[in-house]
Short mmCIF file of C-alpha atoms in Angstrom, two decimals:
data_model
loop_
_atom_site.label_atom_id
_atom_site.label_comp_id
_atom_site.label_asym_id
_atom_site.label_seq_id
_atom_site.Cartn_x
_atom_site.Cartn_y
_atom_site.Cartn_z
CA UNK G 1041 -23.82 3.44 3.08
CA UNK G 1042 -23.90 0.41 6.16
CA UNK G 1043 -26.50 -1.45 7.03
CA UNK G 1044 -27.77 -1.24 10.78
CA UNK G 1045 -30.15 -3.30 11.29
CA UNK G 1046 -32.88 -2.53 13.95
CA UNK G 1047 -33.48 -5.25 16.19
CA UNK G 1048 -29.06 -5.37 17.34
CA UNK G 1049 -27.71 -3.44 20.22
CA UNK G 1050 -23.74 -1.34 18.84
CA UNK G 1051 -20.63 -0.50 21.07
CA UNK G 1052 -19.08 2.98 19.72
CA UNK G 1053 -16.29 0.85 18.52
CA UNK G 1054 -18.31 -1.21 15.91
CA UNK G 1055 -18.83 -4.63 18.25
CA UNK G 1056 -22.66 -5.34 17.40
CA UNK G 1057 -24.36 -7.89 19.51
CA UNK G 1058 -27.34 -9.89 19.38
CA UNK G 1059 -30.07 -10.67 22.56
CA UNK G 1060 -30.55 -14.69 21.65
CA UNK G 1061 -34.04 -16.51 22.92
CA UNK G 1062 -31.67 -18.91 24.93
CA UNK G 1063 -30.87 -15.42 26.72
CA UNK G 1064 -26.71 -15.26 25.92
CA UNK G 1065 -25.66 -12.31 23.41
CA UNK G 1066 -24.13 -12.83 19.93
CA UNK G 1067 -20.87 -10.13 19.16
CA UNK G 1068 -19.87 -9.41 15.92
CA UNK G 1069 -18.35 -6.62 14.08
CA UNK G 1070 -21.12 -3.72 11.75
CA UNK G 1071 -21.46 -3.69 8.58
CA UNK G 1072 -19.75 -0.30 8.27
CA UNK G 1073 -16.36 -1.83 10.87
CA UNK G 1074 -16.15 -4.37 8.30
CA UNK G 1075 -15.94 -2.69 5.45
CA UNK G 1076 -13.64 -0.35 6.57
CA UNK G 1077 -11.11 -2.90 7.41
CA UNK G 1078 -11.86 -3.96 4.34
CA UNK G 1079 -11.39 -8.19 2.81
CA UNK G 1080 -10.22 -10.29 5.88
CA UNK G 1081 -7.77 -12.23 6.50
CA UNK G 1082 -7.37 -13.67 9.81
CA UNK G 1083 -9.59 -13.85 12.88
CA UNK G 1084 -8.63 -15.18 15.89
CA UNK G 1085 -12.02 -15.90 18.26
CA UNK G 1086 -11.72 -16.71 21.71
CA UNK G 1087 -12.42 -20.15 22.69
CA UNK G 1088 -14.89 -21.50 25.28
CA UNK G 1089 -15.14 -21.16 28.76
CA UNK G 1090 -12.81 -18.01 28.40
CA UNK G 1091 -14.31 -15.14 31.33
CA UNK G 1092 -14.44 -12.12 30.11
CA UNK G 1093 -15.17 -8.77 30.90
CA UNK G 1094 -17.39 -5.46 29.50
CA UNK G 1095 -14.77 -3.68 27.51
CA UNK G 1096 -12.15 -5.86 27.75
CA UNK G 1097 -10.49 -7.34 23.79
CA UNK G 1098 -10.85 -10.51 23.10
CA UNK G 1099 -10.99 -11.21 19.32
CA UNK G 1100 -8.40 -9.88 17.13
CA UNK G 1101 -9.54 -9.11 13.36
CA UNK G 1102 -7.08 -9.01 10.42
CA UNK G 1103 -7.81 -7.18 6.93
CA UNK G 1104 -5.30 -6.40 4.05
CA UNK G 1105 -4.85 -2.85 5.75
CA UNK G 1106 -5.01 -3.45 9.03
CA UNK G 1107 -5.60 -5.52 12.44
CA UNK G 1108 -8.50 -4.39 14.91
CA UNK G 1109 -8.99 -5.81 18.27
CA UNK G 1110 -13.06 -6.70 19.26
CA UNK G 1111 -14.24 -6.10 22.22
CA UNK G 1112 -16.86 -6.93 24.18
CA UNK G 1113 -20.15 -5.50 25.59
CA UNK G 1114 -20.40 -7.34 28.12
CA UNK G 1115 -19.03 -9.19 30.99
CA UNK G 1116 -20.00 -13.34 30.80
CA UNK G 1117 -18.68 -16.28 30.19
CA UNK G 1118 -17.51 -17.18 25.28
CA UNK G 1119 -19.90 -19.98 25.18
CA UNK G 1120 -18.66 -21.12 22.20
CA UNK G 1121 -16.33 -18.76 19.10
CA UNK G 1122 -17.13 -18.77 15.29
CA UNK G 1123 -14.59 -21.66 13.93
CA UNK G 1124 -15.94 -21.11 11.04
CA UNK G 1125 -14.13 -17.60 10.63
CA UNK G 1126 -10.68 -20.15 10.55
CA UNK G 1127 -10.71 -20.72 7.32
CA UNK G 1128 -12.95 -18.48 5.52
CA UNK G 1129 -12.02 -14.82 7.17
CA UNK G 1130 -14.45 -13.18 4.66
CA UNK G 1131 -17.29 -14.38 6.04
CA UNK G 1132 -17.36 -11.23 8.50
CA UNK G 1133 -17.07 -9.43 5.05
CA UNK G 1134 -20.03 -11.15 3.10
CA UNK G 1135 -22.94 -11.80 6.30
CA UNK G 1136 -21.64 -9.72 8.89
CA UNK G 1137 -24.94 -10.05 11.06
CA UNK G 1138 -24.71 -13.96 9.27
CA UNK G 1139 -22.36 -16.81 9.24
CA UNK G 1140 -19.88 -13.52 10.27
CA UNK G 1141 -20.32 -13.31 14.26
CA UNK G 1142 -17.67 -13.75 16.05
CA UNK G 1143 -18.60 -14.77 20.03
CA UNK G 1144 -21.14 -15.98 21.56
CA UNK G 1145 -21.24 -15.66 25.09
CA UNK G 1146 -23.22 -15.77 28.44
CA UNK G 1147 -23.72 -12.58 30.58
CA UNK G 1148 -23.66 -12.36 34.19
CA UNK G 1149 -25.78 -9.09 33.43
CA UNK G 1150 -28.73 -8.88 31.43
CA UNK G 1151 -28.08 -5.02 31.64
CA UNK G 1152 -24.74 -4.01 30.28
CA UNK G 1153 -27.78 -5.47 27.25
CA UNK G 1154 -30.15 -3.43 27.75
CA UNK G 1155 -27.28 -0.60 28.13
CA UNK G 1156 -24.99 -0.35 24.72
CA UNK G 1157 -26.75 1.76 21.90
CA UNK G 1158 -29.50 0.80 20.16
CA UNK G 1159 -29.64 0.98 16.24
CA UNK G 1160 -30.48 4.52 15.52
CA UNK G 1161 -27.69 5.87 18.25
CA UNK G 1162 -25.01 3.83 16.69
CA UNK G 1163 -26.38 5.45 13.16
CA UNK G 1164 -25.68 9.05 14.96
CA UNK G 1165 -22.32 8.12 16.30
CA UNK G 1166 -21.03 7.10 12.49
CA UNK G 1167 -23.03 10.28 11.29
CA UNK G 1168 -20.33 11.87 13.94
CA UNK G 1169 -17.36 9.81 13.29
CA UNK G 1170 -17.58 11.15 9.63
CA UNK G 1171 -18.66 14.11 9.41
CA UNK S 713 -10.13 18.11 0.88
CA UNK S 714 -7.41 16.79 -1.03
CA UNK S 715 -5.79 17.09 -4.73
CA UNK S 716 -8.47 15.19 -6.92
CA UNK S 717 -7.13 13.44 -10.67
CA UNK S 718 -9.37 13.88 -13.35
CA UNK S 719 -10.64 10.78 -12.81
CA UNK S 720 -12.00 11.72 -9.03
CA UNK S 721 -15.25 11.45 -9.83
CA UNK S 722 -15.45 8.56 -11.72
CA UNK S 723 -14.35 6.22 -8.46
CA UNK S 724 -17.01 8.32 -6.38
CA UNK S 725 -19.13 7.22 -8.49
CA UNK S 726 -18.38 4.08 -8.82
CA UNK S 727 -18.62 3.59 -5.34
CA UNK S 728 -14.59 3.14 -4.19
CA UNK S 729 -13.58 3.65 -1.03
CA UNK S 730 -11.82 7.09 -0.86
CA UNK S 731 -8.52 7.65 1.04
CA UNK S 732 -6.30 10.51 0.97
CA UNK S 733 -2.89 9.40 -0.36
CA UNK S 734 0.42 11.97 0.11
CA UNK S 735 -2.60 14.46 -0.67
CA UNK S 736 -4.32 13.58 -3.28
CA UNK S 737 -7.83 11.82 -2.22
CA UNK S 738 -7.82 8.19 -3.77
CA UNK S 739 -9.53 4.55 -4.12
CA UNK S 740 -8.18 2.75 -2.34
CA UNK S 741 -10.70 -0.21 -3.91
CA UNK S 742 -13.68 -0.19 -5.03
CA UNK S 743 -15.19 -3.59 -4.07
CA UNK S 744 -13.07 -6.76 -2.57
CA UNK S 745 -8.83 -5.44 -3.11
CA UNK S 746 -8.11 -9.36 -2.67
CA UNK S 747 -10.27 -9.74 -6.05
CA UNK S 748 -9.04 -6.29 -8.01
CA UNK S 749 -5.48 -7.86 -6.27
CA UNK S 750 -5.83 -10.99 -8.49
CA UNK S 751 -8.17 -9.59 -11.24
CA UNK S 752 -4.08 -8.30 -12.20
CA UNK S 753 -2.84 -11.31 -11.71
CA UNK S 754 -5.04 -13.69 -14.28
CA UNK S 755 -5.41 -11.06 -16.59
CA UNK S 756 -6.20 -7.32 -16.74
CA UNK S 757 -6.91 -4.62 -13.59
CA UNK S 758 -6.37 -1.11 -14.23
CA UNK S 759 -4.99 2.01 -11.81
CA UNK S 760 -5.50 5.67 -12.06
CA UNK S 761 -2.18 6.70 -10.87
CA UNK S 762 -2.68 10.40 -12.39
CA UNK S 763 -1.16 11.92 -9.20
CA UNK S 764 2.43 10.77 -10.33
CA UNK S 765 3.86 13.57 -11.95
CA UNK S 766 5.36 13.38 -14.98
CA UNK S 767 8.48 16.70 -16.22
CA UNK S 768 9.59 17.21 -19.32
CA UNK S 769 13.62 18.20 -19.41
CA UNK S 770 14.52 19.41 -22.70
CA UNK S 771 17.82 21.54 -23.11
CA UNK S 772 21.17 20.99 -25.08
CA UNK S 773 23.19 19.41 -22.56
CA UNK S 774 20.17 17.80 -20.69
CA UNK S 775 21.59 14.54 -20.69
CA UNK S 776 24.83 16.42 -19.39
CA UNK S 777 22.35 17.26 -16.95
CA UNK S 778 20.61 14.18 -15.90
CA UNK S 779 23.94 11.95 -15.84
CA UNK S 780 24.75 14.24 -12.37
CA UNK S 781 21.74 13.90 -10.90
CA UNK S 782 21.14 10.15 -11.14
CA UNK S 783 22.69 7.00 -9.19
CA UNK S 784 21.74 5.44 -13.20
CA UNK S 785 22.78 6.51 -15.83
CA UNK S 786 20.72 7.53 -19.31
CA UNK S 787 23.86 7.04 -21.43
CA UNK S 788 22.79 3.30 -20.96
CA UNK S 789 19.46 4.37 -22.83
CA UNK S 790 20.03 4.17 -26.51
CA UNK S 791 17.30 4.15 -28.56
CA UNK S 792 14.09 6.61 -28.03
CA UNK S 793 11.44 5.08 -26.05
CA UNK S 794 14.04 3.47 -23.84
CA UNK S 795 14.14 3.59 -20.19
CA UNK S 796 15.11 3.53 -16.61
CA UNK S 797 15.20 2.77 -12.87
CA UNK S 798 16.69 5.28 -10.61
CA UNK S 799 16.84 7.23 -7.49
CA UNK S 800 17.31 10.57 -7.21
CA UNK S 801 20.46 11.07 -3.79
CA UNK S 802 20.90 13.25 -1.68
CA UNK S 803 25.01 14.01 -1.45
CA UNK S 804 25.57 12.48 1.59
CA UNK S 805 23.35 9.15 -0.71
CA UNK S 806 19.83 9.55 0.98
CA UNK S 807 17.50 8.70 -1.58
CA UNK S 808 14.75 11.65 -2.53
CA UNK S 809 13.22 9.23 -4.66
CA UNK S 810 12.40 6.72 -6.94
CA UNK S 811 11.61 7.11 -10.68
CA UNK S 812 11.43 5.76 -14.07
CA UNK S 813 13.50 7.95 -16.35
CA UNK S 814 12.62 8.29 -20.43
CA UNK S 815 15.35 9.00 -23.22
CA UNK S 816 12.25 10.41 -25.73
CA UNK S 817 15.35 12.43 -27.78
CA UNK S 818 19.04 14.04 -27.46
CA UNK S 819 17.10 16.91 -26.19
CA UNK S 820 13.76 15.13 -24.53
CA UNK S 821 13.85 13.05 -21.91
CA UNK S 822 10.64 12.63 -19.32
CA UNK S 823 10.12 11.66 -15.48
CA UNK S 824 7.79 10.40 -13.57
CA UNK S 825 8.35 10.81 -10.48
CA UNK S 826 6.00 10.05 -7.41
CA UNK S 827 2.86 12.18 -6.00
CA UNK S 828 4.03 12.55 -1.97
CA UNK S 829 7.82 13.83 -3.15
CA UNK S 830 6.51 16.16 -6.70
CA UNK S 831 6.74 19.54 -4.70
CA UNK S 832 11.13 18.49 -3.73
CA UNK S 833 11.55 17.02 -6.66
CA UNK S 834 10.72 19.64 -8.48
CA UNK S 835 12.48 21.83 -6.98
CA UNK S 836 15.96 20.16 -6.92
CA UNK S 837 15.56 19.17 -10.64
CA UNK S 838 14.77 22.88 -10.71
CA UNK S 839 17.97 24.17 -8.57
CA UNK S 840 20.19 22.08 -10.40
CA UNK S 841 18.94 22.84 -13.87
CA UNK S 842 20.06 26.49 -13.96
CA UNK S 843 23.36 25.39 -14.42
CA UNK S 844 22.77 22.78 -17.65
CA UNK S 845 20.28 24.94 -19.14
CA UNK S 846 17.59 22.71 -18.57
CA UNK S 847 13.84 23.26 -18.66
CA UNK S 848 11.88 21.28 -16.45
CA UNK S 849 8.82 21.40 -17.09
CA UNK S 850 5.29 19.48 -15.58
CA UNK S 851 2.85 18.15 -17.41
CA UNK S 852 -0.17 18.83 -14.85
CA UNK S 853 -2.17 18.22 -18.57
CA UNK S 854 -1.95 14.43 -19.19
CA UNK S 855 -3.58 11.85 -16.64
CA UNK S 856 -1.62 8.22 -16.48
CA UNK S 857 -4.03 4.51 -16.45
CA UNK S 858 -1.89 1.68 -15.60
CA UNK S 859 -3.08 -1.60 -17.68
CA UNK S 860 -1.31 -4.69 -15.77
CA UNK S 861 -1.82 -7.87 -15.61
CA UNK S 862 -1.08 -10.93 -19.05
CA UNK S 863 -4.26 -9.75 -20.91
CA UNK S 864 -4.18 -6.26 -20.10
CA UNK S 865 -1.47 -4.89 -23.61
CA UNK S 866 -4.38 -6.64 -25.98
CA UNK S 867 -8.27 -4.70 -23.77
CA UNK S 868 -6.69 -1.61 -24.35
CA UNK S 869 -5.14 -2.33 -27.79
CA UNK S 870 -7.78 -2.45 -29.38
CA UNK S 871 -9.08 1.27 -27.94
CA UNK S 872 -5.42 3.00 -29.58
CA UNK S 873 -5.32 4.08 -33.07
CA UNK S 874 -4.75 1.19 -34.92
CA UNK S 875 -1.31 2.63 -36.27
CA UNK S 876 -0.19 3.24 -33.06
CA UNK S 877 -1.93 0.30 -30.79
CA UNK S 878 0.66 -2.11 -33.40
CA UNK S 879 3.87 0.30 -32.26
CA UNK S 880 2.59 -0.12 -29.11
CA UNK S 881 1.85 -3.86 -28.64
CA UNK S 882 5.70 -4.04 -30.92
CA UNK S 883 7.44 -2.24 -27.77
CA UNK S 884 9.86 -4.11 -25.22
CA UNK S 885 9.92 -4.18 -21.66
CA UNK S 886 10.65 -0.60 -20.52
CA UNK S 887 10.26 0.77 -23.76
CA UNK S 888 7.76 3.53 -24.35
CA UNK S 889 6.02 5.38 -27.47
CA UNK S 890 4.50 8.01 -28.30
CA UNK S 891 1.73 9.58 -30.57
CA UNK S 892 0.40 12.85 -30.91
CA UNK S 893 -0.28 13.56 -26.64
CA UNK S 894 -0.17 10.09 -26.14
CA UNK S 895 2.64 7.45 -24.69
CA UNK S 896 1.94 3.87 -23.49
CA UNK S 897 5.37 2.50 -22.31
CA UNK S 898 5.74 -1.61 -21.46
CA UNK S 899 6.13 -0.31 -18.29
CA UNK S 900 4.64 -1.17 -14.32
CA UNK S 901 3.79 -1.43 -10.31
CA UNK S 902 3.16 -4.93 -10.25
CA UNK S 903 5.04 -7.93 -11.33
CA UNK S 904 3.08 -8.23 -14.70
CA UNK S 905 2.82 -7.23 -17.88
CA UNK S 906 1.50 -4.14 -18.74
CA UNK S 907 0.94 -0.28 -20.51
CA UNK S 908 1.13 2.36 -18.80
CA UNK S 909 -0.75 4.88 -20.12
CA UNK S 910 -0.38 8.41 -20.39
CA UNK S 911 -2.83 10.61 -21.91
CA UNK S 912 -4.50 14.33 -22.36
CA UNK S 913 -6.69 14.67 -18.99
CA UNK S 914 -9.68 15.85 -20.85
CA UNK S 915 -9.65 11.79 -22.58
CA UNK S 916 -9.60 10.26 -19.24
CA UNK S 917 -12.59 9.14 -18.07
CA UNK S 918 -13.71 8.14 -21.71
CA UNK S 919 -10.96 5.81 -22.02
CA UNK S 920 -11.17 4.54 -18.66
CA UNK S 921 -15.15 4.23 -19.38
CA UNK S 922 -13.45 1.68 -22.99
CA UNK S 923 -11.02 -0.38 -20.96
CA UNK S 924 -14.29 -1.27 -18.09
CA UNK S 925 -15.87 -2.05 -21.00
CA UNK S 926 -13.22 -4.12 -22.58
CA UNK S 927 -13.53 -5.96 -19.29
CA UNK S 928 -10.60 -4.24 -17.27
CA UNK S 929 -10.76 -4.21 -13.88
CA UNK S 930 -10.42 -0.76 -11.67
CA UNK S 931 -8.29 -1.29 -8.82
CA UNK S 932 -7.31 0.87 -6.39
CA UNK S 933 -4.19 1.65 -4.22
CA UNK S 934 -4.47 -0.94 -1.64
CA UNK S 935 -4.27 -3.56 -4.48
CA UNK S 936 -1.63 -2.15 -6.07
CA UNK S 937 0.43 -2.13 -2.95
CA UNK S 938 0.33 -5.63 -2.89
CA UNK S 939 0.59 -6.32 -5.99
CA UNK S 940 3.82 -4.43 -5.84
CA UNK S 941 4.86 -5.83 -2.30
CA UNK S 942 4.30 -9.42 -3.93
CA UNK S 943 6.77 -8.19 -6.84
CA UNK S 944 9.39 -7.45 -4.37
CA UNK S 945 9.17 -3.13 -5.71
CA UNK S 946 10.26 -0.41 -3.32
CA UNK S 947 7.91 1.87 -1.96
CA UNK S 948 8.79 5.37 -1.33
CA UNK S 949 9.18 6.44 2.04
CA UNK S 950 7.85 3.23 3.40
CA UNK S 951 11.26 1.18 1.76
CA UNK S 952 13.50 4.06 1.68
CA UNK S 953 13.86 8.18 2.20
CA UNK S 954 15.85 10.38 2.81
CA UNK S 955 17.98 8.95 5.72
CA UNK S 956 18.73 5.47 3.99
CA UNK S 957 20.81 4.68 1.37
CA UNK S 958 19.92 2.47 -2.20
CA UNK S 959 22.51 0.07 -1.19
CA UNK S 960 20.81 -0.13 2.27
CA UNK S 961 17.50 -0.56 0.81
CA UNK S 962 18.10 -3.19 -2.38
CA UNK S 963 18.74 -0.28 -5.15
CA UNK S 964 22.22 -1.39 -4.95
CA UNK S 965 22.02 -2.89 -9.11
CA UNK S 966 20.15 0.37 -9.56
CA UNK S 967 24.02 2.08 -9.32
CA UNK S 968 25.72 2.99 -12.07
CA UNK S 969 29.85 3.02 -11.19
CA UNK S 970 30.73 2.09 -14.87
CA UNK S 971 32.59 5.19 -15.63
CA UNK S 972 34.08 6.03 -12.56
CA UNK S 973 34.20 9.61 -13.43
CA UNK S 974 30.45 10.83 -13.61
CA UNK S 975 30.66 12.61 -10.16
CA UNK S 976 26.95 11.96 -9.47
CA UNK S 977 25.46 13.20 -6.44
CA UNK S 978 26.22 11.20 -3.89
CA UNK S 979 28.76 9.08 -5.28
CA UNK S 980 31.38 9.76 -3.03
CA UNK S 981 29.20 9.21 0.45
CA UNK S 982 27.85 5.88 -1.07
CA UNK S 983 31.38 5.12 -2.93
CA UNK S 984 32.13 5.71 1.81
CA UNK S 985 29.38 3.55 3.10
CA UNK S 986 30.32 0.28 0.35
CA UNK S 987 34.01 0.50 1.54
CA UNK S 988 33.27 0.82 5.51
CA UNK S 989 31.00 -2.57 5.06
CA UNK S 990 26.97 -0.96 4.54
CA UNK S 991 25.62 -2.51 8.13
CA UNK S 992 22.11 -2.92 7.17
CA UNK S 993 20.15 -4.32 3.72
CA UNK S 994 16.44 -4.48 2.65
CA UNK S 995 15.46 -8.41 2.72
CA UNK S 996 11.91 -10.45 2.30
CA UNK S 997 10.63 -12.06 4.64
CA UNK S 998 7.65 -14.05 5.19
CA UNK S 999 5.53 -15.55 7.70
CA UNK S 1000 4.73 -18.94 9.29
CA UNK S 1001 2.04 -17.65 11.50
CA UNK S 1002 -1.20 -16.60 11.27
CA UNK S 1003 -0.69 -12.83 11.67
CA UNK S 1004 0.27 -9.85 8.92
CA UNK S 1005 3.89 -7.76 8.88
CA UNK S 1006 3.35 -3.89 9.21
CA UNK S 1007 5.29 -1.81 8.88
CA UNK S 1008 7.05 -0.45 11.50
CA UNK S 1009 6.81 -3.46 13.79
CA UNK S 1010 10.65 -4.95 15.38
CA UNK S 1011 12.79 -7.42 13.45
CA UNK S 1012 14.64 -9.30 16.26
CA UNK S 1013 17.55 -11.88 14.79
CA UNK S 1014 18.78 -13.90 17.80
CA UNK S 1015 22.85 -13.70 18.45
CA UNK S 1016 22.46 -10.53 15.60
CA UNK S 1017 20.84 -7.55 16.42
CA UNK S 1018 17.21 -5.67 15.56
CA UNK S 1019 15.40 -4.57 12.60
CA UNK S 1020 12.40 -3.42 11.62
CA UNK S 1021 9.94 -3.82 9.02
CA UNK S 1022 9.37 -1.38 6.13
CA UNK S 1023 6.62 -2.91 4.20
CA UNK S 1024 4.11 -5.51 5.08
CA UNK S 1025 0.99 -6.94 4.40
CA UNK S 1026 -0.73 -9.84 3.55
CA UNK S 1027 -0.19 -12.01 -0.15
CA UNK S 1028 -3.02 -12.89 -2.21
CA UNK S 1029 -0.90 -14.65 -4.15
CA UNK S 1030 1.37 -16.78 -1.40
CA UNK S 1031 -2.41 -16.80 1.14
CA UNK S 1032 0.56 -15.57 4.22
CA UNK S 1033 2.08 -12.32 5.49
CA UNK S 1034 4.78 -10.79 3.22
CA UNK S 1035 7.09 -8.16 3.62
CA UNK S 1036 9.91 -5.51 3.95
CA UNK S 1037 12.97 -5.08 6.43
CA UNK S 1038 15.65 -3.39 6.68
CA UNK S 1039 18.01 -5.96 9.58
CA UNK S 1040 21.22 -5.88 10.09
CA UNK S 1041 23.45 -7.46 7.20
CA UNK S 1042 24.51 -10.12 8.49
CA UNK S 1043 20.96 -11.99 8.52
CA UNK S 1044 20.88 -14.86 6.96
CA UNK S 1045 17.59 -17.02 6.56
CA UNK S 1046 16.31 -16.79 9.48
CA UNK S 1047 13.88 -13.66 11.85
CA UNK S 1048 11.90 -13.01 14.46
CA UNK S 1049 8.95 -10.00 14.79
CA UNK S 1050 7.63 -9.15 17.26
CA UNK S 1051 3.27 -8.92 16.95
CA UNK S 1052 1.08 -7.19 19.02
CA UNK S 1053 3.76 -8.93 22.22
CA UNK S 1054 4.34 -12.20 20.91
CA UNK S 1055 7.63 -12.96 19.58
CA UNK S 1056 7.10 -14.64 15.31
CA UNK S 1057 9.79 -16.48 13.28
CA UNK S 1058 10.22 -15.68 10.34
CA UNK S 1059 11.69 -17.19 7.23
CA UNK S 1060 14.12 -14.58 5.71
CA UNK S 1061 14.12 -14.93 1.19
CA UNK S 1062 15.26 -12.61 -1.82
CA UNK S 1063 12.57 -10.56 -3.34
CA UNK S 1064 10.36 -10.60 -5.48
CA UNK S 1065 7.83 -13.16 -3.97
CA UNK S 1066 4.88 -13.84 -6.66
CA UNK S 1067 6.46 -12.73 -10.66
CA UNK S 1068 3.94 -13.07 -13.29
CA UNK S 1069 1.66 -14.91 -11.56
CA UNK S 1070 4.19 -17.27 -10.08
CA UNK S 1071 4.95 -17.78 -6.87
CA UNK S 1072 8.20 -17.32 -7.01
CA UNK S 1073 9.93 -17.57 -3.39
CA UNK S 1074 10.54 -21.20 -1.83
CA UNK S 1075 8.41 -19.81 2.28
#
C-alpha cells in the first residue's frame, strides 16, 4: 500500500504540498502516483522565477509507461525546481516525499494551502479511486 | 475480473502490479521495470506468457492446410521441432495475427498465437480446417513460461529431468523439443537467448518458484515491451493489424513468395500491393530529446508527408526513447515527431536497436 504522510496536503491529481518554516511550499508527486507511473525516466521541472496559477500544469514527469502533468497546488512564484531530477529522475521513485521533490513555490495566499486535501481526505480519495 | 493464468496468485503474492492485457489480469511489473529489463539483458529473467494460446493442429493434410493459411511456408520445416514465424492474413492482405508454428511430425503442427486475438484466430482456423480434415485443439491445459537472458538456459536446465535438459541445451535457434507434455523451444521475444517452456498448468507455480530459487528474475509485461521493442520485434495490434499488410509492417521477410504456385490466403493482395508500390513502411526511430515516443504520436517527414508512431518507449539500454513508426516509403534518415505540441527531431533507423545485450544502431 502507498504511504500518505500525515503532515502533508494533497491534490486529487496526486501532487503533495508541504508548508515549510519560511512560508514556502514544496511540491512533489505522491507515493501512490510514483507507484502507478513506475520507473521515472524524465522530469521537466519549472525554472525559478516562473509565475504559476493554482491548478496550472507546470511540470511533466515521464515514466517508461506514461507522461503525466504535475499541477501546482497554489498560485505563486516558483523559487526552485529540483535540478537533481535532471540526472536522477529515479529519486521520485526512491523518495517521493524527500529527495524526489519537484519544485518550491512562494504562495501568494497561504489560505490556498489550507484548503488542500489533508492526508485523511487524500486516503479517502485513493480508496474511492481503486474501488 | 479478467482471465487468469495458472500463475495469477503467484504474481499477486509477489506484489506484482496487475493490469488488464487483452482481457487477462497480467503482471506489468514486480518492482522496478528497468531492473527487470536489465536482468534479461545481463543475466536471466522470466515471464508468464500463459495467456498466449497453444494450438495443436493435426491431420493427414495439415501441411497443405498451413501452406494455404500462412504467408510463410511451413514446407521450409523439415526437422521435427523446427519453428517458423509467420503472419496469417485475410484475403485483402491484412494481418489477422502473427504467430510461431512448430513442425512436430507430418500429421502434427503446434502453433502459438496471441492472447488478444485467440478467439478470432481459432474461428479462422476452424473455418478453413474442415476442407483439410484438420483438427484444431487449443491447449488450455498448458502454461507457458519464457526464460530469457544470457544465463537463462543454463539456470532453467538444472530444473529439468537430466536427459531432457541435455537435449534442450543442444537445441539450435528456433528449435523445440518435447518430453511428455513439456515442450522447450529456443525462442523468445526479447532479443536474447533463452527458452519458451510449455508445461502442464498444474506444474507452473512450482516450476516458477524453482526458477526463482535458481536466480531467475520475475519480469512483467512492462519489461517484455521494452525488451521486444529494443529487439525490433512487432507487437500485434500496435505495429500491425487487419488494416495493414506485412509489407507495410516491416514483415516482408516473412512472406514466402516461392514457390510461385503456392496459393496462400492474401497472396493476390500482397502481389498487387508490391506491383503498385507499397506506400508506407515501418521503421525504427531514435529520439534525441529528453522525451518519450508513444504510440499514435504524429510523425512529420519534411517534403515527404506524415506518419504515425506505432510503438514507443524509453529504452533502458540506449537510455533514450526509441520507437517504431509507419511512415511514407520515401522517408530516408530523418523525421520529426509531435510530442506535447512540439516537433522534436528523430533519427530513422533499421531495427533491431539491441541484440544480445549490445546496441545495434548508431543513434
